[in-house]
Coordinates of C-alpha atoms in Angstrom, one line a residue:
M1 CA 20.6 -27.8 5.4
P2 CA 24.4 -28.3 5.5
R3 CA 25.9 -27.7 9.1
Y4 CA 29.6 -26.5 9.8
G5 CA 32.0 -27.3 12.1
A6 CA 35.5 -27.2 12.3
S7 CA 37.9 -29.5 13.8
I8 CA 42.0 -28.8 15.0
A9 CA 44.8 -31.3 14.4
M10 CA 48.5 -30.7 13.8
R11 CA 47.9 -27.0 14.0
R12 CA 45.8 -27.0 10.8
T13 CA 42.2 -26.1 10.7
V14 CA 39.8 -28.7 9.1
V15 CA 36.6 -27.2 7.7
F16 CA 33.8 -29.7 7.0
M17 CA 30.3 -29.8 6.2
T18 CA 27.7 -32.2 7.8
E19 CA 24.6 -33.1 5.8
R20 CA 21.5 -34.3 7.6
L21 CA 19.7 -37.6 6.6
V22 CA 16.2 -37.8 7.4
I23 CA 14.4 -41.2 7.7
I24 CA 10.8 -42.1 8.3
G25 CA 10.5 -45.5 9.2
G26 CA 12.7 -47.6 11.2
D27 CA 12.6 -51.1 10.1
A28 CA 14.0 -52.9 7.0
T29 CA 14.3 -50.6 4.7
G30 CA 14.8 -47.7 7.1
M31 CA 17.6 -48.9 9.1
S32 CA 19.4 -50.9 6.5
A33 CA 19.5 -47.3 4.9
A34 CA 20.8 -45.7 8.0
S35 CA 23.3 -48.6 8.6
Q36 CA 24.9 -48.6 5.0
A37 CA 24.7 -45.1 5.0
R38 CA 26.7 -44.7 8.6
R39 CA 29.3 -47.4 7.3
M40 CA 30.2 -45.3 4.2
K41 CA 30.1 -41.8 6.0
T42 CA 31.0 -40.5 9.6
A43 CA 28.8 -38.8 11.9
Q44 CA 30.7 -35.3 11.1
E45 CA 29.9 -36.1 7.1
L46 CA 26.2 -37.4 7.7
E47 CA 24.1 -36.9 10.7
I48 CA 21.3 -39.4 10.6
I49 CA 18.0 -39.2 12.3
V50 CA 15.2 -41.9 12.2
F51 CA 11.7 -41.4 13.2
E52 CA 9.7 -44.5 14.1
R53 CA 6.6 -44.5 15.5
G54 CA 6.4 -48.1 16.9
H55 CA 8.3 -49.6 19.6
F56 CA 10.9 -51.7 18.1
T57 CA 13.5 -51.4 14.8
S58 CA 14.7 -54.3 12.2
F59 CA 12.5 -56.8 13.2
S60 CA 11.0 -59.7 11.1
A61 CA 7.4 -59.0 10.1
C62 CA 7.6 -62.5 8.3
G63 CA 8.4 -64.0 11.6
I64 CA 5.5 -63.1 13.6
P65 CA 2.9 -65.9 12.7
Y66 CA 5.4 -68.2 13.8
W67 CA 5.8 -66.5 16.9
V68 CA 1.9 -66.2 17.4
G69 CA 2.0 -70.1 16.8
G70 CA 5.1 -70.9 19.2
D71 CA 7.3 -72.1 16.5
V72 CA 9.5 -69.1 17.7
Q73 CA 9.3 -68.6 21.4
Q74 CA 10.5 -65.1 22.4
R75 CA 9.6 -61.8 20.5
E76 CA 13.3 -60.8 20.5
E77 CA 14.4 -63.4 18.4
L78 CA 12.6 -61.9 15.7
I79 CA 14.6 -58.3 15.8
A80 CA 18.0 -58.3 14.1
R81 CA 19.2 -55.5 15.6
T82 CA 18.3 -53.5 18.7
P83 CA 17.5 -49.4 19.0
E84 CA 20.7 -49.7 21.4
E85 CA 22.6 -50.7 18.8
H86 CA 22.0 -48.5 16.4
R87 CA 22.7 -45.6 18.5
A88 CA 26.0 -47.2 19.4
R89 CA 26.6 -46.4 15.5
D90 CA 26.0 -42.8 16.1
I91 CA 22.2 -43.3 14.5
D92 CA 19.6 -40.8 16.1
L93 CA 16.8 -42.8 16.4
R94 CA 13.7 -41.6 17.7
L95 CA 11.2 -44.2 18.8
R96 CA 7.3 -43.4 19.2
T97 CA 7.9 -40.6 17.3
E98 CA 5.5 -40.1 14.2
V99 CA 6.0 -38.0 11.3
L100 CA 2.9 -36.3 10.1
E101 CA 4.1 -34.1 7.2
I102 CA 6.7 -33.7 4.7
D103 CA 7.5 -30.0 3.5
V104 CA 9.1 -31.0 0.2
P105 CA 9.8 -27.1 -0.7
G106 CA 11.0 -26.7 2.9
R107 CA 13.2 -29.6 3.3
R108 CA 11.8 -30.8 6.4
V109 CA 9.3 -32.8 8.3
R110 CA 6.7 -32.3 11.1
A111 CA 7.0 -34.9 13.6
R112 CA 4.9 -35.7 16.9
D113 CA 6.2 -37.4 20.2
L114 CA 3.7 -40.0 20.9
E115 CA 4.5 -40.0 24.2
A116 CA 4.9 -36.5 25.2
G117 CA 2.4 -34.8 22.9
T118 CA 4.7 -32.5 21.6
E119 CA 5.6 -31.4 17.9
T120 CA 8.7 -30.2 16.0
W121 CA 10.0 -29.9 12.8
T122 CA 13.1 -31.4 11.5
E123 CA 15.1 -30.1 8.2
Y124 CA 16.8 -32.6 5.8
D125 CA 19.6 -32.2 3.2
K126 CA 18.4 -36.0 2.3
L127 CA 15.0 -37.7 2.7
V128 CA 14.2 -41.2 3.3
I129 CA 10.9 -42.4 3.0
A130 CA 10.5 -46.1 4.4
T131 CA 7.0 -46.0 5.7
G132 CA 6.0 -49.5 5.2
A133 CA 2.6 -50.9 4.6
T134 CA -0.8 -50.7 6.4
P135 CA -3.4 -53.9 6.9
I136 CA -6.2 -53.4 5.1
R137 CA -9.4 -53.5 7.4
P138 CA -12.5 -53.8 5.6
P139 CA -14.9 -50.5 6.2
I140 CA -17.8 -52.9 8.1
P141 CA -19.6 -52.7 11.0
G142 CA -17.5 -53.7 14.2
I143 CA -14.0 -53.9 12.7
D144 CA -12.4 -52.1 15.1
A145 CA -13.6 -54.3 18.0
K146 CA -11.6 -55.4 20.7
G147 CA -10.2 -59.2 19.8
V148 CA -10.0 -57.9 16.1
H149 CA -6.6 -57.9 14.9
G150 CA -4.1 -57.3 11.8
V151 CA -0.6 -58.3 11.9
Q152 CA 2.3 -56.0 10.6
T153 CA 4.5 -54.9 13.4
L154 CA 5.6 -56.3 16.6
D155 CA 3.3 -54.4 18.4
D156 CA 0.4 -56.2 16.3
G157 CA 1.8 -59.7 17.2
Q158 CA 2.0 -58.9 20.9
A159 CA -1.4 -57.6 21.0
L160 CA -2.6 -60.7 19.2
I161 CA -0.8 -62.9 21.5
E162 CA -2.1 -61.2 24.6
T163 CA -6.2 -61.6 23.1
L164 CA -5.2 -65.6 22.7
Q165 CA -3.7 -65.8 26.4
S166 CA -6.3 -63.9 27.9
T167 CA -9.4 -65.3 25.8
A168 CA -11.0 -68.6 26.9
G169 CA -12.7 -69.5 23.8
R170 CA -11.1 -71.6 21.0
R171 CA -12.7 -70.1 18.4
A172 CA -11.0 -68.1 15.6
I173 CA -12.0 -66.7 12.2
V174 CA -9.2 -65.6 9.7
V175 CA -10.4 -63.3 7.0
G176 CA -8.2 -63.6 3.8
A177 CA -6.4 -66.6 2.5
G178 CA -3.3 -65.0 1.4
Y179 CA 0.0 -65.4 2.2
I180 CA -0.9 -64.0 5.8
G181 CA -4.0 -65.6 6.0
V182 CA -2.9 -68.9 5.6
E183 CA 0.1 -68.6 8.1
M184 CA -2.0 -67.1 10.6
A185 CA -4.4 -70.2 10.4
E186 CA -1.4 -72.5 10.8
A187 CA -0.6 -70.3 13.8
L188 CA -4.1 -70.7 15.3
I189 CA -4.2 -74.3 14.7
N190 CA -1.1 -75.1 16.6
R191 CA -2.4 -73.0 19.2
G192 CA -5.6 -75.4 19.4
Y193 CA -8.3 -73.2 18.1
D194 CA -10.9 -74.4 15.5
V195 CA -10.1 -72.3 12.5
T196 CA -12.9 -70.7 9.9
M197 CA -11.2 -69.1 7.2
I198 CA -13.6 -66.4 5.2
N199 CA -12.0 -65.8 1.7
R200 CA -13.6 -63.7 -1.0
G201 CA -12.0 -65.5 -4.0
T202 CA -13.0 -68.4 -5.8
Q203 CA -9.8 -70.7 -4.0
P204 CA -7.3 -69.8 -1.5
M205 CA -4.2 -67.9 -2.2
A206 CA -5.2 -65.9 -5.1
T207 CA -1.5 -65.0 -6.4
L208 CA -1.5 -68.9 -7.8
D209 CA -4.1 -69.9 -10.6
P210 CA -7.4 -71.1 -9.2
D211 CA -6.7 -74.7 -10.5
M212 CA -3.6 -74.7 -7.8
G213 CA -5.4 -72.9 -5.1
A214 CA -7.6 -75.4 -5.3
L215 CA -5.3 -77.8 -3.9
I216 CA -4.6 -75.9 -1.0
R217 CA -8.1 -75.7 -0.1
K218 CA -8.3 -79.7 -0.1
A219 CA -5.4 -80.0 1.8
M220 CA -6.3 -77.4 4.8
D221 CA -9.6 -79.1 4.4
G222 CA -7.7 -82.6 5.6
M223 CA -5.9 -80.3 8.3
G224 CA -9.1 -79.2 9.9
I225 CA -9.1 -75.7 8.5
R226 CA -12.7 -74.7 7.4
V227 CA -12.3 -72.9 4.3
L228 CA -15.5 -70.9 2.9
C229 CA -14.9 -69.2 -0.6
D230 CA -16.7 -67.0 -2.3
A231 CA -17.5 -65.3 0.7
E232 CA -17.2 -61.9 2.3
L233 CA -17.2 -60.5 5.6
T234 CA -20.1 -58.4 6.2
A235 CA -19.7 -57.2 10.0
V236 CA -18.1 -58.2 13.2
L237 CA -20.9 -58.7 16.0
T238 CA -19.6 -57.6 19.8
D239 CA -21.0 -58.1 23.2
D240 CA -21.9 -55.5 25.7
A241 CA -18.3 -55.0 26.4
G242 CA -17.6 -54.2 22.5
R243 CA -15.6 -57.5 22.3
V244 CA -16.0 -59.9 19.2
R245 CA -18.7 -62.4 19.7
G246 CA -19.0 -63.4 15.8
V247 CA -18.9 -62.4 12.2
T248 CA -21.6 -62.4 9.3
T249 CA -21.2 -62.8 5.6
A250 CA -24.3 -62.4 3.0
D251 CA -25.2 -66.1 3.8
A252 CA -24.3 -66.7 7.6
E253 CA -23.2 -66.3 11.0
F254 CA -20.4 -67.6 12.8
L255 CA -19.0 -67.2 16.4
A256 CA -15.8 -66.0 17.2
D257 CA -13.6 -65.8 20.2
V258 CA -10.5 -63.9 17.7
V259 CA -10.8 -62.2 14.5
V260 CA -7.4 -62.1 12.5
L261 CA -7.1 -60.0 9.5
G262 CA -5.3 -61.5 6.5
I263 CA -6.7 -59.4 3.9
G264 CA -3.7 -58.3 2.9
V265 CA -1.9 -54.7 2.9
R266 CA -1.6 -51.3 1.1
P267 CA 1.2 -49.2 0.6
A268 CA 1.4 -46.5 3.4
T269 CA 2.0 -43.4 1.4
E270 CA -0.5 -41.1 3.0
L271 CA 2.4 -38.9 3.9
A272 CA 3.7 -39.0 0.4
R273 CA 0.3 -38.0 -1.2
A274 CA 0.0 -35.2 1.0
A275 CA 3.4 -34.2 0.0
G276 CA 2.5 -34.4 -3.9
L277 CA 5.1 -37.4 -4.3
P278 CA 4.3 -39.4 -7.6
L279 CA 2.5 -42.5 -6.7
G280 CA 1.7 -45.6 -9.1
Q281 CA -1.5 -47.4 -9.7
H282 CA -1.3 -49.3 -6.6
D283 CA -0.5 -46.0 -4.5
G284 CA 2.9 -46.9 -4.1
L285 CA 5.7 -44.5 -4.5
L286 CA 7.4 -44.5 -7.9
T287 CA 11.1 -44.5 -7.8
D288 CA 14.3 -44.9 -10.5
L289 CA 16.7 -47.7 -10.6
A290 CA 18.6 -46.0 -7.9
M291 CA 15.7 -45.9 -5.4
R292 CA 15.4 -42.3 -5.5
V293 CA 11.6 -41.2 -6.2
R294 CA 11.0 -40.0 -9.6
G295 CA 12.0 -36.4 -10.0
Y296 CA 13.2 -35.7 -6.4
E297 CA 17.2 -35.7 -6.3
N298 CA 17.1 -35.8 -2.7
I299 CA 14.4 -38.2 -1.8
W300 CA 14.7 -41.7 -1.8
A301 CA 12.0 -44.2 -1.1
G302 CA 12.1 -48.3 -0.4
G303 CA 10.3 -51.4 1.1
D304 CA 6.5 -52.0 1.1
C305 CA 5.8 -48.5 0.6
V306 CA 7.1 -48.4 -3.3
E307 CA 6.1 -50.3 -6.1
V308 CA 8.8 -52.0 -8.1
L309 CA 9.1 -53.1 -11.7
D310 CA 7.9 -56.6 -12.8
L311 CA 10.7 -57.8 -15.1
V312 CA 8.7 -60.7 -17.1
S313 CA 5.6 -58.6 -17.6
G314 CA 7.3 -55.0 -17.7
T315 CA 4.4 -53.4 -15.5
E316 CA 4.8 -52.1 -12.0
R317 CA 3.7 -53.5 -8.9
H318 CA 3.3 -53.6 -5.2
I319 CA 4.8 -56.3 -3.6
A320 CA 5.8 -56.2 0.3
L321 CA 8.3 -58.6 1.1
G322 CA 10.9 -58.2 3.4
T323 CA 13.6 -59.4 1.1
H324 CA 13.2 -56.6 -1.4
A325 CA 12.8 -54.1 1.4
N326 CA 16.3 -54.9 2.7
K327 CA 18.0 -54.7 -0.6
H328 CA 16.5 -51.3 -1.0
G329 CA 17.8 -50.1 2.1
Q330 CA 21.2 -51.5 1.1
I331 CA 20.6 -49.4 -2.4
I332 CA 19.4 -45.9 -0.8
G333 CA 22.2 -46.3 2.2
A334 CA 24.7 -46.9 -0.4
N335 CA 23.6 -43.9 -3.0
I336 CA 23.6 -41.6 -0.1
G337 CA 26.8 -42.5 1.3
G338 CA 28.5 -41.7 -2.2
G339 CA 28.5 -45.1 -3.5
Y340 CA 26.2 -46.6 -6.5
G341 CA 23.7 -49.3 -6.7
T342 CA 20.6 -50.0 -8.2
F343 CA 17.5 -52.3 -7.9
P344 CA 16.4 -53.5 -11.4
G345 CA 13.1 -55.2 -10.4
V346 CA 11.6 -58.3 -9.7
V347 CA 10.1 -61.4 -11.1
G348 CA 7.6 -61.9 -8.4
T349 CA 8.4 -64.9 -6.1
A350 CA 6.9 -66.0 -2.8
V351 CA 6.7 -69.4 -0.5
S352 CA 4.5 -70.0 2.3
K353 CA 3.3 -72.9 4.2
V354 CA 0.0 -74.0 6.0
C355 CA 1.3 -76.9 8.2
D356 CA 3.2 -79.2 6.5
L357 CA 2.2 -77.9 2.9
E358 CA 4.6 -76.1 0.9
V359 CA 3.5 -73.2 -1.8
A360 CA 5.5 -71.2 -4.0
R361 CA 5.2 -69.1 -7.1
T362 CA 7.2 -66.9 -9.4
G363 CA 6.7 -64.9 -12.2
L364 CA 3.2 -64.6 -14.1
R365 CA -0.3 -66.2 -13.3
E366 CA -2.3 -67.0 -16.2
K367 CA -4.2 -63.9 -15.7
D368 CA -1.0 -61.9 -15.6
A369 CA -0.2 -62.9 -18.9
R370 CA -2.9 -61.8 -20.5
A371 CA -3.2 -58.6 -18.9
A372 CA 0.5 -58.3 -20.6
G373 CA -0.8 -59.1 -23.8
L374 CA 0.9 -62.4 -24.0
Q375 CA 0.0 -65.5 -25.6
F376 CA 0.9 -69.0 -23.7
V377 CA 0.9 -72.5 -23.0
T378 CA 0.3 -74.1 -19.3
V379 CA 1.6 -77.7 -18.1
T380 CA 1.3 -79.1 -15.0
I381 CA 2.9 -82.2 -13.9
E382 CA 3.1 -84.3 -10.7
S383 CA 6.2 -85.5 -9.3
T384 CA 8.0 -86.3 -6.1
S385 CA 10.6 -84.7 -3.9
R386 CA 12.9 -87.3 -3.9
S387 CA 13.4 -90.5 -5.8
G388 CA 10.4 -92.8 -5.3
Y389 CA 12.1 -95.4 -3.4
F390 CA 13.6 -93.3 -1.1
P391 CA 11.9 -92.9 2.4
G392 CA 10.0 -89.9 3.4
T393 CA 9.3 -88.9 -0.6
A394 CA 6.5 -86.7 -1.4
S395 CA 4.2 -85.6 -4.4
M396 CA 4.2 -82.3 -5.2
T397 CA 2.1 -80.5 -8.4
V398 CA 4.3 -77.9 -10.8
K399 CA 2.5 -75.9 -13.0
M400 CA 4.7 -73.8 -15.4
L401 CA 3.7 -71.0 -18.1
A402 CA 5.8 -70.3 -21.0
E403 CA 5.5 -68.2 -24.0
R404 CA 3.7 -69.3 -27.3
R405 CA 6.4 -69.5 -30.3
T406 CA 9.5 -68.3 -28.4
G407 CA 9.1 -70.8 -25.4
R408 CA 10.4 -68.0 -23.0
L409 CA 9.5 -69.0 -19.5
L410 CA 6.5 -66.8 -18.1
G411 CA 6.0 -68.4 -14.7
V412 CA 5.8 -71.5 -12.3
Q413 CA 3.7 -72.1 -9.3
L414 CA 4.5 -75.7 -6.9
V415 CA 2.3 -77.5 -4.3
G416 CA 3.7 -80.0 -2.5
R417 CA 4.9 -81.3 0.9
E418 CA 8.7 -81.1 2.5
G419 CA 11.1 -80.1 -0.3
A420 CA 8.6 -78.5 -2.8
A421 CA 8.6 -74.7 -2.3
K422 CA 12.8 -73.8 -2.4
R423 CA 12.5 -75.5 -6.1
I424 CA 10.9 -72.1 -7.0
D425 CA 14.2 -70.7 -6.8
I426 CA 15.4 -72.5 -9.7
A427 CA 12.7 -70.9 -11.8
A428 CA 13.2 -67.5 -10.2
V429 CA 16.8 -67.8 -11.8
A430 CA 15.5 -68.7 -14.9
L431 CA 12.8 -66.0 -15.4
T432 CA 15.3 -63.5 -14.5
A433 CA 17.8 -64.7 -17.2
R434 CA 14.8 -64.6 -19.5
M435 CA 15.8 -68.2 -20.5
T436 CA 13.1 -70.5 -22.5
V437 CA 11.9 -73.6 -21.2
E438 CA 14.2 -75.6 -23.6
Q439 CA 17.2 -74.2 -22.3
M440 CA 15.8 -74.9 -18.8
I441 CA 15.6 -78.7 -19.8
A442 CA 19.8 -79.1 -20.1
L443 CA 20.0 -77.1 -16.5
D444 CA 23.0 -78.7 -14.6
L445 CA 20.9 -79.6 -11.2
G446 CA 21.9 -81.5 -8.2
Y447 CA 20.6 -84.8 -7.9
A448 CA 21.1 -87.8 -5.3
P449 CA 17.8 -89.9 -4.5
P450 CA 17.6 -88.1 -1.0
F451 CA 17.1 -84.9 -2.7
S452 CA 15.2 -85.3 -6.1
P453 CA 14.5 -88.1 -8.5
V454 CA 16.7 -88.4 -11.5
W455 CA 14.5 -85.9 -13.3
D456 CA 14.1 -82.9 -11.0
P457 CA 10.1 -81.6 -11.1
I458 CA 11.4 -78.3 -12.4
L459 CA 12.8 -80.1 -15.2
V460 CA 10.2 -82.7 -15.9
A461 CA 7.6 -79.4 -16.2
A462 CA 9.9 -77.7 -18.5
R463 CA 10.4 -80.5 -20.9
K464 CA 6.4 -80.8 -21.1
A465 CA 6.3 -77.2 -21.9
A466 CA 8.9 -77.3 -24.4
L467 CA 6.9 -80.1 -26.1
A468 CA 3.7 -78.1 -25.9
V469 CA 5.6 -75.0 -27.3
E470 CA 6.6 -77.0 -30.3
R471 CA 3.4 -78.3 -30.9
D472 CA 1.9 -74.9 -30.7
R473 CA 4.2 -73.6 -33.6

């Protein structure tokens, strides 16, 4: 509720009204929102309280695999802004404090100090929910054993590193072959572990079509990573001390000294559900374009706990990426601070790598397009990252989907070596602009032998897709 105060200056009394903003979650969305709101409103105008149950704020979760693998040496390198820096900007940041309940009618939240064990109610005028996502842990025997790790926060990363440092054995099981799984497989390979990956899908990287995933599996096999597809974890085996010693699937048993869960994440929306706030089919919070929770004028949400509009299919999706989370926070902070901003949606762009293999995708897969009721053509081409005669040239595979008759670009997938992944940005812009593959052929892209062939691989795929569309008419 508004709080009032007075300031005397030049013999005039100025009465001001202070609003209170409460933010649940102190990472990308939460602290971006707090920082942006503070830029626009003073502490007299807006009191900002942030509850964060962990030990850190404003950190790069995406960088954790590279810290675990040794590419990043210090944990602090992943922290964009410390708690002390936030507090110096008049943000009341309360670490190790977990919000247990949102009382929407009463405009208040109940929080517990995890160190002291005490609980308090805090009123708010405006509320931001930035609770992030939670690693998926399958409900199987032994899943909570010592040596089994999810990787979502710096605390998770620190715990995994400590396990790796204290474990004599060198056998690792990675469960799941999505972005987190393949990145953690690389991290463990870099640490000298023998890595086996258990994947319930037909190929690694279910965010790609199976034919492109097969390329990744072949490359990972060549790197010494054992990839088991069409396999599902059924139990974690433990020793007498309750520590992991292996895992089982329906068909086999594997010894393990450490198990890393890379199955994916789900929106952390238990608080929102209990408060009666609207959730989508993926259990993410539903918001309007201004990131305000639908139907609630004074509640906003963003980051990994929300669903966003897919601009290609027109459906709601859950995409846990720091890029979106930071944008959401900026937009929320601007709107709370009296400005204006909107988040129109995404096209589903993502990049990753495992060792020297680069993987990228944007837009729709074949099954996404079918689910959206779209008819399409597909083409796959082989090309190179540079002119064929230039030293260091590497091959890449590009798959492109285009809508039948109209030729509108629907999706692109890339698998290759150095220089492949960031080409996906060309396709992401084309998707956002709703370009046709025929229009893409004429794009004025940069060319020089060290950077691309005369015909960039994206343009080669677009030209082939345009021919396929023309033949299909």
